[in-house]
CSV table of C-alpha atoms in Angstrom, one decimal:
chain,number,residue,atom,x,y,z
U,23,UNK,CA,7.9,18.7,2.9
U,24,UNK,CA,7.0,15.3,1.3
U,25,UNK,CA,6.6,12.6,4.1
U,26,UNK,CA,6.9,8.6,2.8
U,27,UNK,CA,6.1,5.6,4.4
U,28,UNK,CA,6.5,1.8,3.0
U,29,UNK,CA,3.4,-0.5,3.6
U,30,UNK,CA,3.9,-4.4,3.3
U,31,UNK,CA,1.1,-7.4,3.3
U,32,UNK,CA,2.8,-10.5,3.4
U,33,UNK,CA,1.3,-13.0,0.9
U,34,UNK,CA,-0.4,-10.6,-0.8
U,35,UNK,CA,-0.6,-11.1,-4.7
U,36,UNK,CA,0.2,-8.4,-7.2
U,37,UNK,CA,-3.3,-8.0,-8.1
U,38,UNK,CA,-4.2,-7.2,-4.4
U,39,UNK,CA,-1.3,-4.6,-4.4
U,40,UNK,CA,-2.7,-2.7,-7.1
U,41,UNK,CA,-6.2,-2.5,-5.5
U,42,UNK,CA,-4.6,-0.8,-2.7
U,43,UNK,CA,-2.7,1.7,-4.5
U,44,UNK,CA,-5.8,2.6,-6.5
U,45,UNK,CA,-7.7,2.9,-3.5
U,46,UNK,CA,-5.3,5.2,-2.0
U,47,UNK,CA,-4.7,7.1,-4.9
U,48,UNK,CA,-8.2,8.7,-4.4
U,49,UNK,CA,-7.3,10.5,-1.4
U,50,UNK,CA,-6.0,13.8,-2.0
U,51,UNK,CA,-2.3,14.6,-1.0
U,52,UNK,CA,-1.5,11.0,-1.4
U,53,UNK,CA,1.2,9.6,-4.4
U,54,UNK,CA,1.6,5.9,-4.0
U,55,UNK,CA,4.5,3.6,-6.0
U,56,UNK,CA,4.8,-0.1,-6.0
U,57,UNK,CA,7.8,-1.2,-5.0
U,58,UNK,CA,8.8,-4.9,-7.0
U,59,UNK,CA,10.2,-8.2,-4.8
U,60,UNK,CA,14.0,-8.1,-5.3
U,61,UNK,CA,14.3,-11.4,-4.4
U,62,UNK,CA,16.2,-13.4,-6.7
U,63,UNK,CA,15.0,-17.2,-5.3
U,64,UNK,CA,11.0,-17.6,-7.3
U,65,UNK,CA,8.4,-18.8,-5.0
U,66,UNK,CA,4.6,-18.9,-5.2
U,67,UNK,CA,3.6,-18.2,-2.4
U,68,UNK,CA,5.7,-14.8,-2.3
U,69,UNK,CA,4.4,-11.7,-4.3
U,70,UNK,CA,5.8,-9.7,-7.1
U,71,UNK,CA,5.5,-6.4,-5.2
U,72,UNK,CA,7.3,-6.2,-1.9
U,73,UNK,CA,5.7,-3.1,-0.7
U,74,UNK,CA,4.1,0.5,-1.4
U,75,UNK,CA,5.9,3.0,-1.4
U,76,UNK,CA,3.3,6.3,0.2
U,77,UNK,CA,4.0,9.8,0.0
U,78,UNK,CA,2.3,12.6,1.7
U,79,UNK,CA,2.6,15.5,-0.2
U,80,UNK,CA,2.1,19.0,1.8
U,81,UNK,CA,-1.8,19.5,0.5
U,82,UNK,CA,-2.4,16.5,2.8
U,83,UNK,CA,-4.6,17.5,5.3
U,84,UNK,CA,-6.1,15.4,8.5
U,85,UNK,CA,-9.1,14.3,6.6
U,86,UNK,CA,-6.7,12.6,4.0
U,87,UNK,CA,-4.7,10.9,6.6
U,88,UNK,CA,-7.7,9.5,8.6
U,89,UNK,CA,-9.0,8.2,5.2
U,90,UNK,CA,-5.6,6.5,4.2
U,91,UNK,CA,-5.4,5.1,7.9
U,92,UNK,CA,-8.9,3.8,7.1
U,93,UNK,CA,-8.4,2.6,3.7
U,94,UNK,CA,-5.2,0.9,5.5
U,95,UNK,CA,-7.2,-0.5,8.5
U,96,UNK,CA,-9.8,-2.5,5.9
U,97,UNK,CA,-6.8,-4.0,4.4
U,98,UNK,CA,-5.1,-4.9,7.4
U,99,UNK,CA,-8.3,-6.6,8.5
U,100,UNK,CA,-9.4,-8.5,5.3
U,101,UNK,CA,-5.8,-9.3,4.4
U,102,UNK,CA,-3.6,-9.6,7.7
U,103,UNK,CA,-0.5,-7.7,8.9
U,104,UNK,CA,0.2,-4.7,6.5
């Protein structure tokens, strides 16, 4: 059974986004997708990713999951809300 969950950082740029999904592409059992702003209105202080997108595939164990909660954790700190 595949688990997902959707992660947002408000005000985080794209470039910010894609760290994050690299980072937790390294942990095993973990598929992450970045999910585009679907807002029609431009603004700059808004980012062209709305959210990831994280699945847990079944070879996800506890070891990967206290990594991704740490990887998330870091961000949440450095960045604000997530």
């Amino acid at each position: 059974m595949v688990t997902q969950e959707k992660i947002e950082f408000a005000g985080v740029p794209l470039a910010v986004y894609r760290e994050i999904a690299a980072h937790l592409r390294q942990v095993g059992g973990v598929e992450v997708e970045l999910i585009p702003q679907t807002s029609s209105d431009f603004d700059y202080n808004q980012s062209q990713i709305s959210s990831l997108s994280v699945s847990w595939t079944p070879n996800a164990n506890v070891e990967s999951r206290e990594k991704f909660k740490q990887i998330v954790a870091y961000y949440k700190n450095r960045y604000g809300r997530g």
